[in-house]
């Protein structure tokens, strides 16, 4: 069995985590037809025309988002068990003795608690390495640990990001690079618009990605929050309204079908 890259941060009180790029690779190796069907479903749902992705960076960015969706959200069935690839591979690693019980506990909790949404940044504090994020779709508030983003946004009160968070060992963390982020006005205009649209559309992860990659979902893109995109019926090229994720599992790594089994990714810890 191919071993996906994972990191055990137990010595630093950080949880283990799997890299979505590696999880996607393993799904392709085990069942390429399932992988290809999921890939087609993803492109159709996000309104991305892969023929418009002419540059390698754009293709790699979209592939990284597909890997995240496949890893955390696409339920599959194997040996009578229906679960996400993240959960299935975690269980296989434990069965094979590649990880211990505590590491499996980390992975199970991440699989159970992970949430992808559009978050409003209420507070960012470099000293505490924490962000206070308001989930605009579900009206929940989270205190999230992430040192580099807290430092980048230090002192900011306002702005939004589409991101995935999960709880492990009692702490909420970003488990992958933010898909998109926007520094907005602090007068509440952008917040009111995003919150109203979130309540009206109640978008899921693929809806949020369609807002970034394609033509958006109705009023979700008004105010120019994530206007433009790299696929769908929009013009090619990324909009300046968001930044492509970078990092160990960021969107800059080439994704070529012929060398999936050989390419080795590293788990994105985000210097959390």
C-alpha atoms as an extended CHARMM CRD file, in Angstrom:
* protein
*
       272  EXT
         1         1  UNK       CA              0.0000000000        0.0000000000        0.0000000000  PROA      1               0.0000000000
         2         2  UNK       CA              1.3370000000        3.4160000000       -0.9390000000  PROA      2               0.0000000000
         3         3  UNK       CA              2.0770000000        5.4530000000        2.1850000000  PROA      3               0.0000000000
         4         4  UNK       CA              0.5300000000        8.9460000000        2.1750000000  PROA      4               0.0000000000
         5         5  UNK       CA              2.5440000000       11.7140000000        3.7170000000  PROA      5               0.0000000000
         6         6  UNK       CA              1.3940000000       12.6180000000        7.1800000000  PROA      6               0.0000000000
         7         7  UNK       CA              2.9220000000       14.5560000000       10.0160000000  PROA      7               0.0000000000
         8         8  UNK       CA              2.7420000000       13.7270000000       13.7000000000  PROA      8               0.0000000000
         9         9  UNK       CA              3.0930000000       16.8400000000       15.8110000000  PROA      9               0.0000000000
        10        10  UNK       CA              2.4370000000       15.0700000000       19.1160000000  PROA      10              0.0000000000
        11        11  UNK       CA              5.7370000000       16.2820000000       20.5420000000  PROA      11              0.0000000000
        12        12  UNK       CA              4.5210000000       19.8420000000       19.9730000000  PROA      12              0.0000000000
        13        13  UNK       CA              0.9170000000       19.0680000000       20.9440000000  PROA      13              0.0000000000
        14        14  UNK       CA             -0.1070000000       19.2720000000       17.3000000000  PROA      14              0.0000000000
        15        15  UNK       CA             -2.2970000000       16.6740000000       15.6120000000  PROA      15              0.0000000000
        16        16  UNK       CA             -1.3930000000       14.3270000000       12.8000000000  PROA      16              0.0000000000
        17        17  UNK       CA             -2.8610000000       15.1230000000        9.3870000000  PROA      17              0.0000000000
        18        18  UNK       CA             -2.9110000000       13.6810000000        5.8790000000  PROA      18              0.0000000000
        19        19  UNK       CA             -2.1550000000       15.6620000000        2.7440000000  PROA      19              0.0000000000
        20        20  UNK       CA             -5.1200000000       15.8060000000        0.3160000000  PROA      20              0.0000000000
        21        21  UNK       CA             -2.8110000000       15.5100000000       -2.6970000000  PROA      21              0.0000000000
        22        22  UNK       CA             -1.5420000000       12.1770000000       -1.3790000000  PROA      22              0.0000000000
        23        23  UNK       CA             -5.0300000000       10.9630000000       -0.5320000000  PROA      23              0.0000000000
        24        24  UNK       CA             -6.1860000000       11.7990000000       -4.0620000000  PROA      24              0.0000000000
        25        25  UNK       CA             -3.1700000000        9.9500000000       -5.4860000000  PROA      25              0.0000000000
        26        26  UNK       CA             -4.0870000000        6.8360000000       -3.5270000000  PROA      26              0.0000000000
        27        27  UNK       CA             -7.6960000000        6.9300000000       -4.7100000000  PROA      27              0.0000000000
        28        28  UNK       CA             -6.4370000000        7.1500000000       -8.3090000000  PROA      28              0.0000000000
        29        29  UNK       CA             -4.1190000000        4.1760000000       -7.7990000000  PROA      29              0.0000000000
        30        30  UNK       CA             -6.7860000000        2.0320000000       -6.1310000000  PROA      30              0.0000000000
        31        31  UNK       CA             -9.6850000000        2.9140000000       -8.4540000000  PROA      31              0.0000000000
        32        32  UNK       CA             -8.9320000000        5.2300000000      -11.3570000000  PROA      32              0.0000000000
        33        33  UNK       CA            -12.5170000000        4.9980000000      -12.6650000000  PROA      33              0.0000000000
        34        34  UNK       CA            -13.8930000000        6.2650000000       -9.3500000000  PROA      34              0.0000000000
        35        35  UNK       CA            -11.2700000000        9.0110000000       -9.3990000000  PROA      35              0.0000000000
        36        36  UNK       CA            -12.1570000000       10.0640000000      -12.9480000000  PROA      36              0.0000000000
        37        37  UNK       CA            -15.8980000000       10.1110000000      -12.1900000000  PROA      37              0.0000000000
        38        38  UNK       CA            -15.2620000000       12.2610000000       -9.1270000000  PROA      38              0.0000000000
        39        39  UNK       CA            -13.0450000000       14.5810000000      -11.1440000000  PROA      39              0.0000000000
        40        40  UNK       CA            -15.7670000000       15.0340000000      -13.7660000000  PROA      40              0.0000000000
        41        41  UNK       CA            -18.3540000000       15.6720000000      -11.0430000000  PROA      41              0.0000000000
        42        42  UNK       CA            -16.0980000000       18.3080000000       -9.4740000000  PROA      42              0.0000000000
        43        43  UNK       CA            -15.4690000000       20.1910000000      -12.7170000000  PROA      43              0.0000000000
        44        44  UNK       CA            -19.1600000000       20.1430000000      -13.6060000000  PROA      44              0.0000000000
        45        45  UNK       CA            -20.2750000000       21.2950000000      -10.1490000000  PROA      45              0.0000000000
        46        46  UNK       CA            -17.7580000000       24.1300000000       -9.9750000000  PROA      46              0.0000000000
        47        47  UNK       CA            -18.4630000000       25.2220000000      -13.5580000000  PROA      47              0.0000000000
        48        48  UNK       CA            -14.8270000000       24.8630000000      -14.5940000000  PROA      48              0.0000000000
        49        49  UNK       CA            -13.9650000000       24.2420000000      -18.2260000000  PROA      49              0.0000000000
        50        50  UNK       CA            -10.5760000000       22.5460000000      -18.0020000000  PROA      50              0.0000000000
        51        51  UNK       CA             -9.8560000000       23.5580000000      -21.6110000000  PROA      51              0.0000000000
        52        52  UNK       CA             -9.6090000000       27.1700000000      -20.4440000000  PROA      52              0.0000000000
        53        53  UNK       CA             -6.9020000000       26.3550000000      -17.8950000000  PROA      53              0.0000000000
        54        54  UNK       CA             -3.9820000000       27.0020000000      -20.1770000000  PROA      54              0.0000000000
        55        55  UNK       CA             -1.2340000000       27.7070000000      -17.6610000000  PROA      55              0.0000000000
        56        56  UNK       CA              0.2210000000       25.1170000000      -15.2960000000  PROA      56              0.0000000000
        57        57  UNK       CA             -0.3110000000       27.2170000000      -12.1910000000  PROA      57              0.0000000000
        58        58  UNK       CA             -4.0470000000       27.5390000000      -12.7830000000  PROA      58              0.0000000000
        59        59  UNK       CA             -4.3820000000       23.8280000000      -13.4880000000  PROA      59              0.0000000000
        60        60  UNK       CA             -2.4200000000       22.9720000000      -10.3350000000  PROA      60              0.0000000000
        61        61  UNK       CA             -4.5920000000       25.3150000000       -8.2670000000  PROA      61              0.0000000000
        62        62  UNK       CA             -7.8080000000       23.6990000000       -9.4880000000  PROA      62              0.0000000000
        63        63  UNK       CA             -6.3350000000       20.2200000000       -8.9540000000  PROA      63              0.0000000000
        64        64  UNK       CA             -5.4280000000       21.1200000000       -5.3650000000  PROA      64              0.0000000000
        65        65  UNK       CA             -9.0330000000       22.1790000000       -4.7250000000  PROA      65              0.0000000000
        66        66  UNK       CA            -10.3000000000       18.9530000000       -6.2840000000  PROA      66              0.0000000000
        67        67  UNK       CA             -7.9670000000       16.9380000000       -4.0430000000  PROA      67              0.0000000000
        68        68  UNK       CA             -9.3090000000       18.7330000000       -0.9670000000  PROA      68              0.0000000000
        69        69  UNK       CA            -12.9340000000       18.1450000000       -1.9710000000  PROA      69              0.0000000000
        70        70  UNK       CA            -12.2760000000       14.4890000000       -2.7840000000  PROA      70              0.0000000000
        71        71  UNK       CA            -10.3940000000       13.9710000000        0.4790000000  PROA      71              0.0000000000
        72        72  UNK       CA            -12.7920000000       15.5780000000        2.9230000000  PROA      72              0.0000000000
        73        73  UNK       CA            -16.2210000000       15.6290000000        1.2810000000  PROA      73              0.0000000000
        74        74  UNK       CA            -16.6940000000       12.9200000000       -1.3380000000  PROA      74              0.0000000000
        75        75  UNK       CA            -18.0680000000        9.8370000000        0.3950000000  PROA      75              0.0000000000
        76        76  UNK       CA            -17.1720000000        6.5080000000       -1.1800000000  PROA      76              0.0000000000
        77        77  UNK       CA            -17.9780000000        2.9100000000       -0.3110000000  PROA      77              0.0000000000
        78        78  UNK       CA            -15.4680000000        0.1540000000        0.3510000000  PROA      78              0.0000000000
        79        79  UNK       CA            -15.9490000000       -3.2130000000        2.0810000000  PROA      79              0.0000000000
        80        80  UNK       CA            -19.3780000000       -2.1680000000        3.2660000000  PROA      80              0.0000000000
        81        81  UNK       CA            -18.0980000000        1.0700000000        4.7900000000  PROA      81              0.0000000000
        82        82  UNK       CA            -19.2420000000        4.4410000000        3.4650000000  PROA      82              0.0000000000
        83        83  UNK       CA            -16.9410000000        7.2880000000        4.4390000000  PROA      83              0.0000000000
        84        84  UNK       CA            -14.6300000000        9.9520000000        3.0940000000  PROA      84              0.0000000000
        85        85  UNK       CA            -11.2940000000        8.9050000000        1.5650000000  PROA      85              0.0000000000
        86        86  UNK       CA             -9.6340000000       10.7300000000        4.4800000000  PROA      86              0.0000000000
        87        87  UNK       CA            -11.3580000000        8.4260000000        6.9720000000  PROA      87              0.0000000000
        88        88  UNK       CA            -10.8730000000        5.2480000000        4.9320000000  PROA      88              0.0000000000
        89        89  UNK       CA             -7.1620000000        5.7850000000        4.4210000000  PROA      89              0.0000000000
        90        90  UNK       CA             -6.7380000000        6.7040000000        8.0920000000  PROA      90              0.0000000000
        91        91  UNK       CA             -8.2960000000        3.3750000000        9.0860000000  PROA      91              0.0000000000
        92        92  UNK       CA             -6.1250000000        1.4680000000        6.6100000000  PROA      92              0.0000000000
        93        93  UNK       CA             -2.9870000000        3.0970000000        7.9830000000  PROA      93              0.0000000000
        94        94  UNK       CA             -3.9320000000        1.9510000000       11.4750000000  PROA      94              0.0000000000
        95        95  UNK       CA             -4.7600000000       -1.5790000000       10.3010000000  PROA      95              0.0000000000
        96        96  UNK       CA             -1.3340000000       -1.7840000000        8.6380000000  PROA      96              0.0000000000
        97        97  UNK       CA              0.4450000000       -0.5200000000       11.7480000000  PROA      97              0.0000000000
        98        98  UNK       CA              1.6850000000        2.6750000000       10.0670000000  PROA      98              0.0000000000
        99        99  UNK       CA              0.1440000000        4.9430000000       12.7130000000  PROA      99              0.0000000000
       100       100  UNK       CA             -0.7340000000        4.4350000000       16.3680000000  PROA      100             0.0000000000
       101       101  UNK       CA             -4.0090000000        4.8490000000       18.1820000000  PROA      101             0.0000000000
       102       102  UNK       CA             -3.4460000000        8.4650000000       19.1190000000  PROA      102             0.0000000000
       103       103  UNK       CA             -2.6190000000        9.4340000000       15.5660000000  PROA      103             0.0000000000
       104       104  UNK       CA             -5.7440000000        7.6360000000       14.3460000000  PROA      104             0.0000000000
       105       105  UNK       CA             -7.7160000000        9.5760000000       16.9550000000  PROA      105             0.0000000000
       106       106  UNK       CA             -6.3910000000       12.8330000000       15.5120000000  PROA      106             0.0000000000
       107       107  UNK       CA             -7.3940000000       11.8370000000       11.9970000000  PROA      107             0.0000000000
       108       108  UNK       CA            -10.8360000000       10.6440000000       13.0310000000  PROA      108             0.0000000000
       109       109  UNK       CA            -11.5240000000       13.9000000000       14.8440000000  PROA      109             0.0000000000
       110       110  UNK       CA            -10.3750000000       15.9800000000       11.8760000000  PROA      110             0.0000000000
       111       111  UNK       CA            -12.5930000000       13.9480000000        9.5700000000  PROA      111             0.0000000000
       112       112  UNK       CA            -15.5640000000       14.3520000000       11.9120000000  PROA      112             0.0000000000
       113       113  UNK       CA            -15.2180000000       18.0760000000       12.6620000000  PROA      113             0.0000000000
       114       114  UNK       CA            -13.8140000000       19.7010000000        9.5080000000  PROA      114             0.0000000000
       115       115  UNK       CA            -15.8460000000       22.6100000000        8.1320000000  PROA      115             0.0000000000
       116       116  UNK       CA            -15.3450000000       24.5270000000        4.8920000000  PROA      116             0.0000000000
       117       117  UNK       CA            -17.0720000000       27.8900000000        4.7010000000  PROA      117             0.0000000000
       118       118  UNK       CA            -16.7260000000       31.5890000000        4.0790000000  PROA      118             0.0000000000
       119       119  UNK       CA            -15.3780000000       33.1240000000        7.2760000000  PROA      119             0.0000000000
       120       120  UNK       CA            -15.3110000000       36.7400000000        8.3740000000  PROA      120             0.0000000000
       121       121  UNK       CA            -12.0960000000       37.6560000000       10.2090000000  PROA      121             0.0000000000
       122       122  UNK       CA            -13.2030000000       39.3040000000       13.4150000000  PROA      122             0.0000000000
       123       123  UNK       CA             -9.7520000000       39.3950000000       14.9540000000  PROA      123             0.0000000000
       124       124  UNK       CA             -6.1630000000       38.3970000000       14.1600000000  PROA      124             0.0000000000
       125       125  UNK       CA             -3.4500000000       38.3870000000       16.8050000000  PROA      125             0.0000000000
       126       126  UNK       CA              0.1490000000       37.5600000000       15.9490000000  PROA      126             0.0000000000
       127       127  UNK       CA              1.1750000000       37.2650000000       19.6080000000  PROA      127             0.0000000000
       128       128  UNK       CA             -1.3790000000       34.5930000000       20.4520000000  PROA      128             0.0000000000
       129       129  UNK       CA             -1.1570000000       33.0780000000       16.9460000000  PROA      129             0.0000000000
       130       130  UNK       CA             -4.9250000000       33.0030000000       16.8010000000  PROA      130             0.0000000000
       131       131  UNK       CA             -7.7670000000       34.1710000000       14.5850000000  PROA      131             0.0000000000
       132       132  UNK       CA            -11.3730000000       34.7410000000       15.5390000000  PROA      132             0.0000000000
       133       133  UNK       CA            -13.4520000000       33.6230000000       12.5500000000  PROA      133             0.0000000000
       134       134  UNK       CA            -17.1840000000       34.0060000000       12.0590000000  PROA      134             0.0000000000
       135       135  UNK       CA            -18.7890000000       31.3930000000        9.8330000000  PROA      135             0.0000000000
       136       136  UNK       CA            -21.0700000000       33.5060000000        7.6610000000  PROA      136             0.0000000000
       137       137  UNK       CA            -23.0430000000       30.5160000000        6.4320000000  PROA      137             0.0000000000
       138       138  UNK       CA            -23.8580000000       28.9430000000        9.7960000000  PROA      138             0.0000000000
       139       139  UNK       CA            -23.4410000000       31.9400000000       12.1560000000  PROA      139             0.0000000000
       140       140  UNK       CA            -20.9120000000       30.1800000000       14.3780000000  PROA      140             0.0000000000
       141       141  UNK       CA            -17.7140000000       31.7550000000       15.7460000000  PROA      141             0.0000000000
       142       142  UNK       CA            -14.3970000000       29.9090000000       16.0840000000  PROA      142             0.0000000000
       143       143  UNK       CA            -11.0740000000       30.6890000000       17.6860000000  PROA      143             0.0000000000
       144       144  UNK       CA             -8.5820000000       29.2030000000       15.2420000000  PROA      144             0.0000000000
       145       145  UNK       CA             -4.8530000000       28.7090000000       15.6940000000  PROA      145             0.0000000000
       146       146  UNK       CA             -2.6330000000       29.5650000000       12.7240000000  PROA      146             0.0000000000
       147       147  UNK       CA              0.5850000000       31.4890000000       13.2900000000  PROA      147             0.0000000000
       148       148  UNK       CA              1.4310000000       32.7710000000        9.7630000000  PROA      148             0.0000000000
       149       149  UNK       CA             -2.0600000000       33.9910000000        8.8900000000  PROA      149             0.0000000000
       150       150  UNK       CA             -2.5280000000       35.5400000000       12.3250000000  PROA      150             0.0000000000
       151       151  UNK       CA              0.7540000000       37.3970000000       11.7740000000  PROA      151             0.0000000000
       152       152  UNK       CA             -0.1820000000       38.4690000000        8.2430000000  PROA      152             0.0000000000
       153       153  UNK       CA             -3.5540000000       39.8320000000        9.3550000000  PROA      153             0.0000000000
       154       154  UNK       CA             -2.3800000000       41.0500000000       12.7760000000  PROA      154             0.0000000000
       155       155  UNK       CA             -4.6100000000       43.8230000000       14.1140000000  PROA      155             0.0000000000
       156       156  UNK       CA             -7.1000000000       43.4340000000       11.2850000000  PROA      156             0.0000000000
       157       157  UNK       CA            -10.7980000000       43.6560000000       12.0400000000  PROA      157             0.0000000000
       158       158  UNK       CA            -12.5370000000       42.7930000000        8.8190000000  PROA      158             0.0000000000
       159       159  UNK       CA            -11.9640000000       40.7680000000        5.6930000000  PROA      159             0.0000000000
       160       160  UNK       CA            -13.0350000000       37.3300000000        4.5740000000  PROA      160             0.0000000000
       161       161  UNK       CA            -11.5780000000       33.9930000000        3.5890000000  PROA      161             0.0000000000
       162       162  UNK       CA            -12.8600000000       30.7340000000        2.1740000000  PROA      162             0.0000000000
       163       163  UNK       CA            -11.0980000000       28.0730000000        4.1940000000  PROA      163             0.0000000000
       164       164  UNK       CA            -11.3950000000       24.7000000000        5.9200000000  PROA      164             0.0000000000
       165       165  UNK       CA            -10.9680000000       24.3280000000        9.6580000000  PROA      165             0.0000000000
       166       166  UNK       CA            -11.1050000000       21.3120000000       11.9560000000  PROA      166             0.0000000000
       167       167  UNK       CA            -10.7890000000       20.6120000000       15.6620000000  PROA      167             0.0000000000
       168       168  UNK       CA             -8.1420000000       18.2620000000       17.0090000000  PROA      168             0.0000000000
       169       169  UNK       CA             -6.8850000000       17.9040000000       20.5540000000  PROA      169             0.0000000000
       170       170  UNK       CA             -9.1630000000       20.6540000000       21.7460000000  PROA      170             0.0000000000
       171       171  UNK       CA             -8.0020000000       23.2990000000       19.2590000000  PROA      171             0.0000000000
       172       172  UNK       CA             -9.5040000000       24.5430000000       15.9940000000  PROA      172             0.0000000000
       173       173  UNK       CA             -6.9420000000       24.8480000000       13.1850000000  PROA      173             0.0000000000
       174       174  UNK       CA             -6.7510000000       25.5280000000        9.4710000000  PROA      174             0.0000000000
       175       175  UNK       CA             -6.1790000000       22.1460000000        7.8540000000  PROA      175             0.0000000000
       176       176  UNK       CA             -5.3860000000       23.4140000000        4.3490000000  PROA      176             0.0000000000
       177       177  UNK       CA             -4.3850000000       26.7320000000        2.7890000000  PROA      177             0.0000000000
       178       178  UNK       CA             -7.2660000000       29.2230000000        2.4010000000  PROA      178             0.0000000000
       179       179  UNK       CA             -8.8400000000       29.0060000000       -1.0330000000  PROA      179             0.0000000000
       180       180  UNK       CA             -9.4130000000       32.7520000000       -1.2570000000  PROA      180             0.0000000000
       181       181  UNK       CA             -9.1110000000       35.8050000000        0.9530000000  PROA      181             0.0000000000
       182       182  UNK       CA            -10.1130000000       39.4200000000        0.7680000000  PROA      182             0.0000000000
       183       183  UNK       CA             -9.2100000000       42.4040000000        2.9040000000  PROA      183             0.0000000000
       184       184  UNK       CA            -12.4810000000       44.2860000000        3.1210000000  PROA      184             0.0000000000
       185       185  UNK       CA            -13.6240000000       47.6090000000        4.4870000000  PROA      185             0.0000000000
       186       186  UNK       CA            -14.1020000000       47.7430000000        8.2440000000  PROA      186             0.0000000000
       187       187  UNK       CA            -17.3730000000       49.6820000000        8.0500000000  PROA      187             0.0000000000
       188       188  UNK       CA            -19.4130000000       46.5230000000        7.7310000000  PROA      188             0.0000000000
       189       189  UNK       CA            -20.5260000000       47.0390000000        4.1280000000  PROA      189             0.0000000000
       190       190  UNK       CA            -18.7690000000       43.9630000000        2.8100000000  PROA      190             0.0000000000
       191       191  UNK       CA            -19.6990000000       41.9160000000        5.8840000000  PROA      191             0.0000000000
       192       192  UNK       CA            -23.3930000000       42.7460000000        5.5240000000  PROA      192             0.0000000000
       193       193  UNK       CA            -23.3600000000       41.8470000000        1.8440000000  PROA      193             0.0000000000
       194       194  UNK       CA            -21.5340000000       38.5460000000        2.3290000000  PROA      194             0.0000000000
       195       195  UNK       CA            -23.6910000000       37.5490000000        5.2890000000  PROA      195             0.0000000000
       196       196  UNK       CA            -26.9140000000       38.3270000000        3.3930000000  PROA      196             0.0000000000
       197       197  UNK       CA            -25.7820000000       36.2600000000        0.4280000000  PROA      197             0.0000000000
       198       198  UNK       CA            -24.6010000000       33.4130000000        2.6630000000  PROA      198             0.0000000000
       199       199  UNK       CA            -28.0130000000       33.2690000000        4.3440000000  PROA      199             0.0000000000
       200       200  UNK       CA            -29.8340000000       33.4760000000        1.0220000000  PROA      200             0.0000000000
       201       201  UNK       CA            -27.8380000000       30.7610000000       -0.7640000000  PROA      201             0.0000000000
       202       202  UNK       CA            -26.5130000000       28.7280000000        2.1870000000  PROA      202             0.0000000000
       203       203  UNK       CA            -23.6650000000       27.5290000000       -0.0310000000  PROA      203             0.0000000000
       204       204  UNK       CA            -21.7850000000       24.2680000000        0.3410000000  PROA      204             0.0000000000
       205       205  UNK       CA            -18.0740000000       23.9040000000       -0.4260000000  PROA      205             0.0000000000
       206       206  UNK       CA            -18.5840000000       23.3100000000       -4.1600000000  PROA      206             0.0000000000
       207       207  UNK       CA            -20.8130000000       26.3990000000       -4.3260000000  PROA      207             0.0000000000
       208       208  UNK       CA            -18.0620000000       28.4710000000       -2.7230000000  PROA      208             0.0000000000
       209       209  UNK       CA            -15.5290000000       27.1040000000       -5.1800000000  PROA      209             0.0000000000
       210       210  UNK       CA            -17.8530000000       27.9190000000       -8.0670000000  PROA      210             0.0000000000
       211       211  UNK       CA            -17.9500000000       31.5120000000       -6.7790000000  PROA      211             0.0000000000
       212       212  UNK       CA            -14.1590000000       31.6100000000       -6.9940000000  PROA      212             0.0000000000
       213       213  UNK       CA            -13.5240000000       29.5410000000      -10.1170000000  PROA      213             0.0000000000
       214       214  UNK       CA            -16.5420000000       30.1720000000      -12.2750000000  PROA      214             0.0000000000
       215       215  UNK       CA            -19.2600000000       32.7660000000      -12.6710000000  PROA      215             0.0000000000
       216       216  UNK       CA            -20.3820000000       32.6690000000       -9.0670000000  PROA      216             0.0000000000
       217       217  UNK       CA            -23.7760000000       31.8450000000       -7.6200000000  PROA      217             0.0000000000
       218       218  UNK       CA            -26.0460000000       34.7900000000       -8.0910000000  PROA      218             0.0000000000
       219       219  UNK       CA            -25.4600000000       37.5670000000       -5.5940000000  PROA      219             0.0000000000
       220       220  UNK       CA            -22.6260000000       35.7720000000       -3.8140000000  PROA      220             0.0000000000
       221       221  UNK       CA            -20.0570000000       37.6640000000       -5.8960000000  PROA      221             0.0000000000
       222       222  UNK       CA            -21.6510000000       41.0830000000       -5.7070000000  PROA      222             0.0000000000
       223       223  UNK       CA            -19.3540000000       43.6670000000       -4.1450000000  PROA      223             0.0000000000
       224       224  UNK       CA            -16.6100000000       42.0490000000       -6.2090000000  PROA      224             0.0000000000
       225       225  UNK       CA            -15.5490000000       39.8570000000       -3.3170000000  PROA      225             0.0000000000
       226       226  UNK       CA            -14.3970000000       36.8790000000       -5.3620000000  PROA      226             0.0000000000
       227       227  UNK       CA            -15.1890000000       38.1090000000       -8.8460000000  PROA      227             0.0000000000
       228       228  UNK       CA            -13.4690000000       36.6470000000      -11.8800000000  PROA      228             0.0000000000
       229       229  UNK       CA            -11.9930000000       33.1920000000      -11.7980000000  PROA      229             0.0000000000
       230       230  UNK       CA             -9.9580000000       30.7550000000      -13.7810000000  PROA      230             0.0000000000
       231       231  UNK       CA            -12.5760000000       28.5170000000      -15.3270000000  PROA      231             0.0000000000
       232       232  UNK       CA            -16.2130000000       28.1860000000      -16.2170000000  PROA      232             0.0000000000
       233       233  UNK       CA            -17.4550000000       30.8020000000      -18.6480000000  PROA      233             0.0000000000
       234       234  UNK       CA            -15.2240000000       33.4610000000      -17.1240000000  PROA      234             0.0000000000
       235       235  UNK       CA            -12.0700000000       34.7000000000      -18.7440000000  PROA      235             0.0000000000
       236       236  UNK       CA             -8.9250000000       32.7740000000      -17.9150000000  PROA      236             0.0000000000
       237       237  UNK       CA             -6.5070000000       33.9760000000      -15.2910000000  PROA      237             0.0000000000
       238       238  UNK       CA             -6.9140000000       34.5520000000      -11.5590000000  PROA      238             0.0000000000
       239       239  UNK       CA             -8.6260000000       37.6480000000      -10.2660000000  PROA      239             0.0000000000
       240       240  UNK       CA             -6.6810000000       40.0480000000       -8.0600000000  PROA      240             0.0000000000
       241       241  UNK       CA             -9.5420000000       39.7080000000       -5.5680000000  PROA      241             0.0000000000
       242       242  UNK       CA             -8.0320000000       36.5440000000       -4.1460000000  PROA      242             0.0000000000
       243       243  UNK       CA             -4.6600000000       34.8960000000       -3.6590000000  PROA      243             0.0000000000
       244       244  UNK       CA             -3.8670000000       31.3960000000       -4.7230000000  PROA      244             0.0000000000
       245       245  UNK       CA             -2.9120000000       29.2000000000       -1.7740000000  PROA      245             0.0000000000
       246       246  UNK       CA              0.7530000000       28.4510000000       -1.3930000000  PROA      246             0.0000000000
       247       247  UNK       CA              2.5440000000       26.0660000000        0.8870000000  PROA      247             0.0000000000
       248       248  UNK       CA              3.4180000000       22.4410000000        1.1060000000  PROA      248             0.0000000000
       249       249  UNK       CA              0.0900000000       21.3490000000       -0.2970000000  PROA      249             0.0000000000
       250       250  UNK       CA             -0.5830000000       24.5930000000       -2.0990000000  PROA      250             0.0000000000
       251       251  UNK       CA             -1.6600000000       25.0490000000       -5.6670000000  PROA      251             0.0000000000
       252       252  UNK       CA              1.6960000000       25.5660000000       -7.3370000000  PROA      252             0.0000000000
       253       253  UNK       CA              2.7650000000       21.9650000000       -7.6330000000  PROA      253             0.0000000000
       254       254  UNK       CA              2.2730000000       20.3650000000      -11.0620000000  PROA      254             0.0000000000
       255       255  UNK       CA             -0.3850000000       17.6570000000      -11.2620000000  PROA      255             0.0000000000
       256       256  UNK       CA              0.3180000000       15.2650000000      -14.1230000000  PROA      256             0.0000000000
       257       257  UNK       CA             -1.6850000000       12.1040000000      -14.5870000000  PROA      257             0.0000000000
       258       258  UNK       CA              1.2940000000       10.0360000000      -15.7330000000  PROA      258             0.0000000000
       259       259  UNK       CA              3.3620000000       10.5010000000      -12.5950000000  PROA      259             0.0000000000
       260       260  UNK       CA              0.7450000000       10.5170000000       -9.8310000000  PROA      260             0.0000000000
       261       261  UNK       CA              2.0850000000        7.3250000000       -8.3060000000  PROA      261             0.0000000000
       262       262  UNK       CA              5.6280000000        8.6950000000       -8.1570000000  PROA      262             0.0000000000
       263       263  UNK       CA              4.9760000000       12.2370000000       -6.9740000000  PROA      263             0.0000000000
       264       264  UNK       CA              5.4090000000       12.6900000000       -3.2430000000  PROA      264             0.0000000000
       265       265  UNK       CA              3.6600000000       15.5470000000       -1.4930000000  PROA      265             0.0000000000
       266       266  UNK       CA              4.1910000000       16.7660000000        2.0310000000  PROA      266             0.0000000000
       267       267  UNK       CA              1.5080000000       17.5110000000        4.5640000000  PROA      267             0.0000000000
       268       268  UNK       CA              0.6050000000       21.1670000000        4.8860000000  PROA      268             0.0000000000
       269       269  UNK       CA              1.1240000000       22.1400000000        8.5050000000  PROA      269             0.0000000000
       270       270  UNK       CA              0.7700000000       25.8610000000        7.8160000000  PROA      270             0.0000000000
       271       271  UNK       CA              3.4230000000       26.4520000000       10.4850000000  PROA      271             0.0000000000
       272       272  UNK       CA              0.5110000000       26.1910000000       12.8700000000  PROA      272             0.0000000000
